[in-house]
Coordinates of C-alpha atoms in Angstrom, one line a residue:
Chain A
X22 CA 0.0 0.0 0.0
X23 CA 1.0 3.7 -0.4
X24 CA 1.3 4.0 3.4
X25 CA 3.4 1.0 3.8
X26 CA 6.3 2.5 1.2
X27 CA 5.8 5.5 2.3
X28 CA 7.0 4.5 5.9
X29 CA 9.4 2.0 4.7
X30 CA 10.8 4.7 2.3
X31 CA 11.2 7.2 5.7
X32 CA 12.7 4.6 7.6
X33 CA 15.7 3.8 4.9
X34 CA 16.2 7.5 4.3
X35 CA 16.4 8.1 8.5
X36 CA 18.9 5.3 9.0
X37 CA 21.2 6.9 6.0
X38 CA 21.4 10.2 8.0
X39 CA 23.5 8.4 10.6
X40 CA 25.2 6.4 8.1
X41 CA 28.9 6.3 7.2
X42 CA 27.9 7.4 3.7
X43 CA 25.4 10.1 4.8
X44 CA 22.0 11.0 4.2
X45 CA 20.5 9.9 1.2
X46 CA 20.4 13.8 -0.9
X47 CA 16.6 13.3 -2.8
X48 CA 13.2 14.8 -1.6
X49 CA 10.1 13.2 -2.8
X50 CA 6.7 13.3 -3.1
X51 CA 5.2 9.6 -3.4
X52 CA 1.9 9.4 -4.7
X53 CA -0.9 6.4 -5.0
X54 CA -4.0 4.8 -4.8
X55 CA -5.3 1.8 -2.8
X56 CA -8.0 0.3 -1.5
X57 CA -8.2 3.0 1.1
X58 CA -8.1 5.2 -1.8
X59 CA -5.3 7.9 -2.9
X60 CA -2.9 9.4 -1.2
X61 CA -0.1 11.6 -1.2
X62 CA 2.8 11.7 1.2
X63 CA 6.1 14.5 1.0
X64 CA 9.2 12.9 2.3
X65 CA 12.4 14.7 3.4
X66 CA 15.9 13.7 2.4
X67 CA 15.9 13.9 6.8
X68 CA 13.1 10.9 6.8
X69 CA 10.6 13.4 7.8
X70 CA 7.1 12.3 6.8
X71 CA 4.0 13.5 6.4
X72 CA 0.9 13.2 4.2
X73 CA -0.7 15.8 2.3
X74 CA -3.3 16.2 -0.3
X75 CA -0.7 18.3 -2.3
X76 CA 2.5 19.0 -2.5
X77 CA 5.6 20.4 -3.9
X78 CA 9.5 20.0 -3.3
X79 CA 12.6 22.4 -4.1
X80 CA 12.0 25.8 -5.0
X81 CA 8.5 25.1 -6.8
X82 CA 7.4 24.9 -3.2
X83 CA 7.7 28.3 -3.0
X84 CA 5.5 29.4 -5.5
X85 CA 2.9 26.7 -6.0
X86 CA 1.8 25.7 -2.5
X87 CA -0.1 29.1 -2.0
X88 CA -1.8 28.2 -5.2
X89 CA -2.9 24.8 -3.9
X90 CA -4.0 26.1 -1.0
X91 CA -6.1 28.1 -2.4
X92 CA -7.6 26.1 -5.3
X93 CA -7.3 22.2 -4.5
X94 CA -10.6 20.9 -3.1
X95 CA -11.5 17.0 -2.2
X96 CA -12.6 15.0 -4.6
X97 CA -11.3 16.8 -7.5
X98 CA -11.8 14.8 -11.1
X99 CA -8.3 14.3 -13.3
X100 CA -9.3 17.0 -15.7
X101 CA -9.4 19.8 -12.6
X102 CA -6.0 18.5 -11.3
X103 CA -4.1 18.6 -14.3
X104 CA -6.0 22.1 -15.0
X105 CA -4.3 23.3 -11.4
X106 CA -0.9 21.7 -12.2
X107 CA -1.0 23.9 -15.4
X108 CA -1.8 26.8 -13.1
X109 CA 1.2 25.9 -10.9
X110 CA 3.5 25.6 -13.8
X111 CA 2.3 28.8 -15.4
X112 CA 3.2 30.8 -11.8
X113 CA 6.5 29.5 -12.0
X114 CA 7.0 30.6 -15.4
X115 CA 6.1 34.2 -14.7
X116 CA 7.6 34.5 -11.4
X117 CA 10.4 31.7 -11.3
X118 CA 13.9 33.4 -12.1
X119 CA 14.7 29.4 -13.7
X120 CA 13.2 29.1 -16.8
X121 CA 11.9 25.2 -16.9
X122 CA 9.1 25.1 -19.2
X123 CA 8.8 21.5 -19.6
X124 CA 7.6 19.2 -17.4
X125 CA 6.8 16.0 -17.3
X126 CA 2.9 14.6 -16.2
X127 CA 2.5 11.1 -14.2
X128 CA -1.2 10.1 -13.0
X129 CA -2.1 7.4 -11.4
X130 CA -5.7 5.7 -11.0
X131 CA -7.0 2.8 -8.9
X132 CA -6.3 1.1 -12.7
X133 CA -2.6 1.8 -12.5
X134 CA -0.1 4.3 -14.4
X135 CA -2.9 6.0 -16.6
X136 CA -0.8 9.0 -18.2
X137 CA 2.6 9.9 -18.7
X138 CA 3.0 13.4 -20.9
X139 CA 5.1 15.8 -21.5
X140 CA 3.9 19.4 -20.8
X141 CA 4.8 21.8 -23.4
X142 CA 5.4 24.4 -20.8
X143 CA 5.2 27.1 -23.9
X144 CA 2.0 26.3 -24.9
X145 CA 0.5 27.1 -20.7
X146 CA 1.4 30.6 -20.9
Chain B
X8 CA 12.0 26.9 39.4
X9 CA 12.4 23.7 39.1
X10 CA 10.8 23.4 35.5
X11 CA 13.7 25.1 34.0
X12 CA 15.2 23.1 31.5
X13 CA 18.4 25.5 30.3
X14 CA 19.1 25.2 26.6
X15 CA 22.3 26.0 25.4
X16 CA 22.6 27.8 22.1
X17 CA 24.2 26.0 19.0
X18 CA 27.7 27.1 19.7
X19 CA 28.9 25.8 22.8
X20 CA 27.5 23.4 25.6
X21 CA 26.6 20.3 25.8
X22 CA 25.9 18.1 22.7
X23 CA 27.6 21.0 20.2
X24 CA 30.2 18.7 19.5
X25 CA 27.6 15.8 19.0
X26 CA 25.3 17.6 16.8
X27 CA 28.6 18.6 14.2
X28 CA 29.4 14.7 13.8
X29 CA 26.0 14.3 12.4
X30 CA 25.1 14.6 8.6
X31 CA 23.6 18.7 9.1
X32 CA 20.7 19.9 6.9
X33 CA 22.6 22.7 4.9
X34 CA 26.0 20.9 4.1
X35 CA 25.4 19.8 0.6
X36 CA 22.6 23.2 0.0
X37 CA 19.3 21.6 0.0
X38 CA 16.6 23.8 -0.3
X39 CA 16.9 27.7 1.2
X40 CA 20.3 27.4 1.2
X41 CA 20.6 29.2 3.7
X42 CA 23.5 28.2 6.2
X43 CA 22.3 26.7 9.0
X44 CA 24.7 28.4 12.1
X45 CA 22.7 30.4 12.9
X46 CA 19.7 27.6 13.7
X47 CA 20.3 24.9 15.5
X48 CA 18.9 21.5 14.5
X49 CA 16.6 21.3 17.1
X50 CA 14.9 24.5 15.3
X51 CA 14.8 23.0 12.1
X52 CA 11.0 21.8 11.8
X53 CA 9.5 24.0 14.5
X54 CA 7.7 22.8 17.5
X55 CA 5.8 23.4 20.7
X56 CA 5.1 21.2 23.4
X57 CA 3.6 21.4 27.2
X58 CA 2.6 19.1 29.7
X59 CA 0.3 20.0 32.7
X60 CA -1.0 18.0 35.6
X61 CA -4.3 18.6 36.8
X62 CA -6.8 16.6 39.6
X63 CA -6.0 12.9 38.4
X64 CA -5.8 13.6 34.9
X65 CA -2.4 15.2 33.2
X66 CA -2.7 16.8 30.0
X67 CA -0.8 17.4 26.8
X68 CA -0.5 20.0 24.0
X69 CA 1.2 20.7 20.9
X70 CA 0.8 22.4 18.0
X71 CA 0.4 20.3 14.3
X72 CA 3.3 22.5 12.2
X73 CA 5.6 20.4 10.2
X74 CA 8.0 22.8 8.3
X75 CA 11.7 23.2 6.5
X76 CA 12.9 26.3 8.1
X77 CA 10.7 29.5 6.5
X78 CA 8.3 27.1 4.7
X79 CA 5.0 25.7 5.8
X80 CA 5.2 22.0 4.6
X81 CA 2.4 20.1 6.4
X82 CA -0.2 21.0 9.0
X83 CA -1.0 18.0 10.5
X84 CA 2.0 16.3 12.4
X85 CA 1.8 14.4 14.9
X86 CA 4.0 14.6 17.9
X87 CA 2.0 13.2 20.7
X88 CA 1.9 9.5 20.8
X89 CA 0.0 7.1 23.5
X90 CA 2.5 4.8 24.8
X91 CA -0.3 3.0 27.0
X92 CA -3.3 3.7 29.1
X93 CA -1.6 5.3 31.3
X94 CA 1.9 7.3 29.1
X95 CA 1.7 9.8 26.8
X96 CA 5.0 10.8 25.4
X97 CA 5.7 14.5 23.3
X98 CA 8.7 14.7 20.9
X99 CA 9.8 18.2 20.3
X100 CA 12.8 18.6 17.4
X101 CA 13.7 17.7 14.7
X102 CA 10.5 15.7 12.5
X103 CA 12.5 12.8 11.5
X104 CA 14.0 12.0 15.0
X105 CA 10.3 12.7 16.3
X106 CA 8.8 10.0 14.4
X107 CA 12.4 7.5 14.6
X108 CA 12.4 7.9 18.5
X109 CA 8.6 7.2 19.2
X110 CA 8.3 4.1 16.7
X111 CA 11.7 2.8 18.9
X112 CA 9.9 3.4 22.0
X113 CA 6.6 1.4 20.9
X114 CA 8.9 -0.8 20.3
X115 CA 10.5 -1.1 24.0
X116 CA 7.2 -0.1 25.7
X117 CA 5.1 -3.2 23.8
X118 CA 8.4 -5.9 24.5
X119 CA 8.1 -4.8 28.3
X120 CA 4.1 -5.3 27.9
X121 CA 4.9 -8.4 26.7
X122 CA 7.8 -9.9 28.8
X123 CA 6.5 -8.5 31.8
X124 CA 2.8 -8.8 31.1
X125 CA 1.9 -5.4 33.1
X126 CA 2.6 -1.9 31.8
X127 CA 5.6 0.2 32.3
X128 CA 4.9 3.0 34.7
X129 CA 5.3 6.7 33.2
X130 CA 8.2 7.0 35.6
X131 CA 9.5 3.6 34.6
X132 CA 9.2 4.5 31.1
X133 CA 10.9 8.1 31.7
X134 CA 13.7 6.4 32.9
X135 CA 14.2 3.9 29.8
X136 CA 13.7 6.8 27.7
X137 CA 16.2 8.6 29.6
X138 CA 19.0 6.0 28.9
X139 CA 18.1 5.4 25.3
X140 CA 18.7 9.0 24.6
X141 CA 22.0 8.7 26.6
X142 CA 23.3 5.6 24.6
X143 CA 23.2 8.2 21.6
X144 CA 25.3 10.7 23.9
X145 CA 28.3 11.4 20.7
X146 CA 25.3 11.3 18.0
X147 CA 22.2 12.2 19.6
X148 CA 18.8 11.8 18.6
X149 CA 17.4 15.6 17.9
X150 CA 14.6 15.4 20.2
X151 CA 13.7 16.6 23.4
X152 CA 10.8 14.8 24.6
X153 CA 8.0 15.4 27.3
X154 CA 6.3 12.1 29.3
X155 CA 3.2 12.6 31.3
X156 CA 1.2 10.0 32.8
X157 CA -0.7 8.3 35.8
X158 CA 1.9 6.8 38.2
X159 CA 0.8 3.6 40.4
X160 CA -2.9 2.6 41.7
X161 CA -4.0 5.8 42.8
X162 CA -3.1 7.5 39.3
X163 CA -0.9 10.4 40.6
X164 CA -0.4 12.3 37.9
X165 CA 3.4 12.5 36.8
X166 CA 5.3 14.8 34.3
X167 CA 8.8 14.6 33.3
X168 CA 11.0 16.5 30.6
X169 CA 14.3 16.1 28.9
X170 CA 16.9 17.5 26.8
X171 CA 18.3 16.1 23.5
X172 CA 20.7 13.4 26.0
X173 CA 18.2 12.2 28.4
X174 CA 18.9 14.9 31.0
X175 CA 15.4 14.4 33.1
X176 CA 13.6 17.4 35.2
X177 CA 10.7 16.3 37.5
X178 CA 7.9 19.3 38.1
X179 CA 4.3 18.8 39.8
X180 CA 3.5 21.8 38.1
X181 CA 3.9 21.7 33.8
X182 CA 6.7 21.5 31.4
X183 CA 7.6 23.0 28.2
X184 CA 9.8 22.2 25.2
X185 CA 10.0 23.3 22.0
X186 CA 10.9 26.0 19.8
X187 CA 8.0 28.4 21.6
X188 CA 9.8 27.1 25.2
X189 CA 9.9 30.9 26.0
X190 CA 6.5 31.6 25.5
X191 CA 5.2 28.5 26.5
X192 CA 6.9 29.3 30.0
X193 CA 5.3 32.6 30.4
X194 CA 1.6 31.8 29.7
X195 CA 2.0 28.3 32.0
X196 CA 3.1 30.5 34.9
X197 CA 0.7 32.7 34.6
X198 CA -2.3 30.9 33.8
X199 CA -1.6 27.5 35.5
X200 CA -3.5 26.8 38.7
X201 CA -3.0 23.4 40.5
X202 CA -5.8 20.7 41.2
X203 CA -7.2 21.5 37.7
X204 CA -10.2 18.7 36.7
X205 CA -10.1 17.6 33.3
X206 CA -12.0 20.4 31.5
X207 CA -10.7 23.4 33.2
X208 CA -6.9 21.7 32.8
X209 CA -7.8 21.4 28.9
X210 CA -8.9 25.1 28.9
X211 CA -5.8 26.3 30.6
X212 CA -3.3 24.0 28.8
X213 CA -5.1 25.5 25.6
X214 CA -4.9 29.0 26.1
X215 CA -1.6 29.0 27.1
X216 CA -0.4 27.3 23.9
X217 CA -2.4 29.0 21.5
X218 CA -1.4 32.6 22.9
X219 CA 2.6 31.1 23.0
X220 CA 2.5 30.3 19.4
X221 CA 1.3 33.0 18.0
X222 CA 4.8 35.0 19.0
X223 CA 6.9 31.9 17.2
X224 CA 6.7 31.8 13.7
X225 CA 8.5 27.9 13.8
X226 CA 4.9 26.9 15.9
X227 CA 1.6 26.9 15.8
X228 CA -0.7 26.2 12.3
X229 CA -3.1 24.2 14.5
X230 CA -3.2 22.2 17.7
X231 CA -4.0 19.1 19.2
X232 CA -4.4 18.2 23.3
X233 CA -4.4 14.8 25.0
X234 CA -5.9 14.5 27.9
X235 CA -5.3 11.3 30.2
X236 CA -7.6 10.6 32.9
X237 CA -7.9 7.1 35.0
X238 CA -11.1 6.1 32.8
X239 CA -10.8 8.2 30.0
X240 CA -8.4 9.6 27.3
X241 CA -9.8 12.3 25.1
X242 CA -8.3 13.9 21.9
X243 CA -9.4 17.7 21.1
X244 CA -7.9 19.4 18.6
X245 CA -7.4 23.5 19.0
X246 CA -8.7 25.9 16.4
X247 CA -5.9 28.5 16.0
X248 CA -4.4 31.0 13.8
X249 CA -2.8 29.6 10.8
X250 CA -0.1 32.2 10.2

């Protein structure tokens, strides 16, 4: 299940901070759905967990969590998410000092992996 | 008083030299990148605890924040964990050593449930969790927890705190950890009253954390209480500012 990597994932990365080799240097957001339904969990190169309904990692953080805040509501169908990623993306291309116009999209359904697009990040502004 | 627990700042005193031999957010730049002397670890997610004892019940409090420095990350973490009917135990620091250090402890506190078929005592268990942070004394574990609980037959209430090496301080009255310590001392002596019955202690231990957090900018974003009484343990969660 999505919890059960998520925790096993947090306790590998909090065993490498104490490690010879050190901690393990990646952030992630892990993403799925189970039979409890979906979930999303934001994980810390520390092993610091916690689960969210949204979230963002590096500098991204910085400009898109406000937006999801504001505009991500339960239940939402694919078609609303991917419109708020665009969003996200687009405030990052007007305000973002980085320009990164391409991104890559990964969605995932009770049915499995059900997209995996590129983002023309030209064509959302 | 004797709830002071003195907190040396991150360049000298004890543990300075055990926090550098530990891989520190900062080293390789991860996000901010801003250089982390001036913080210490222990200030790295942003916490507030307290523990109150009241008439037979003990209560305790702390806010929901999980953050990276500046940034608001999560508003929902937990930091409170029932160790058994009659031990709660609060983790103040940092997130990952919150959530390492309480699932290690479940672990000792079930193994003595199940070796010695009774439950460790909340002084019992203060002790144990005294020496586990000790073993770590070179490479601690970032976390300086609070234990409350009802001690023996007659469930005296019982609160204990520590620092980040096991370093215990025994009050009747509450104790406070945490990056809102400061605050959280103020409002406790002034609004604490002993003898408190369950209600009034969670309206007390309430008050004084929502007003301490709202000076820390590392705190607050919600709150949650536990309350432990002989018959009963109730979960309230505080309605706060989120800023």
């Amino acid at each position: 299940s999505t919890h059960a990597s998520a925790h096993f994932i947090r306790n590998e990365l909090a065993k490498a901070i104490r490690s010879r080799g050190g901690a393990h240097q990646a952030n992630s957001l892990l993403g799925g759905v189970d039979e409890d339904g979906p979930s999303m969990y934001h994980l810390d190169y520390l092993g610091s967990l916690e689960k969210v309904n949204f979230g963002a990692q590096g500098y991204a953080s910085y400009f898109s969590l406000s937006l999801m805040d504001r505009h991500w509501k339960k239940n939402m169908t694919m078609e609303e998410g991917k419109e708020l990623l665009k969003l996200c993306i687009s405030q990052l291309d007007t305000r973002f000092i980085i320009n990164n116009p391409n991104f890559r999209l990964v969605a995932v359904t009770a049915e499995g992996k059900v997209l995996d697009e590129v983002l023309d990040g030209h064509a959302s502004t | 008083q004797a709830g002071l627990i003195s907190r040396s700042d991150s360049s000298s005193g004890e543990g300075s030299r055990a926090r550098r031999a530990v891989e520190r957010p900062g080293r390789h730049k991860q996000q901010g990148g801003r250089r982390r002397g001036a913080m210490s670890i222990l200030e790295y997610n942003g916490s507030a605890l307290v523990a109150m004892t009241g008439k037979n019940c003990v209560a305790i409090a702390s806010d929901t924040r999980f953050g990276a420095q500046q940034l608001t990350i999560g508003t929902n973490m937990k930091r409170v964990f029932k160790m058994n009917d009659k031990t709660l135990l609060g983790l103040s620091g940092l997130a990952s050593d919150v959530m390492t250090v309480s699932q290690k402890l479940r672990l000792q506190t079930d193994m003595y449930k199940l070796q010695e078929e009774r439950e460790m005592k909340p002084s019992v268990f203060n002790n144990m969790l005294s020496s586990f942070l000790y073993a770590r004394r070179f490479g601690p574990y970032f976390v300086e927890p609070l234990v409350a609980g009802l001690e023996g037959p007659e469930n005296k209430p019982f609160i204990a705190g520590q620092d980040l090496l096991g370093a215990s301080v025994f009050t009747d009255d509450f104790v406070v950890c945490g990056t809102s310590e400061q605050e959280l001392f103020g409002t406790c002596e002034s609004f604490y009253k002993p003898n408190l019955g369950p209600d009034e202690l969670f309206e007390t231990i309430a008050q004084c954390m929502l007003a301490a957090v709202d000076r820390d900018c590392l705190a607050g974003w919600g709150g949650v209480v536990h309350i432990l009484t002989p018959t009963k343990y109730i979960v309230k969660e505080l309605k706060g500012r989120h800023d």
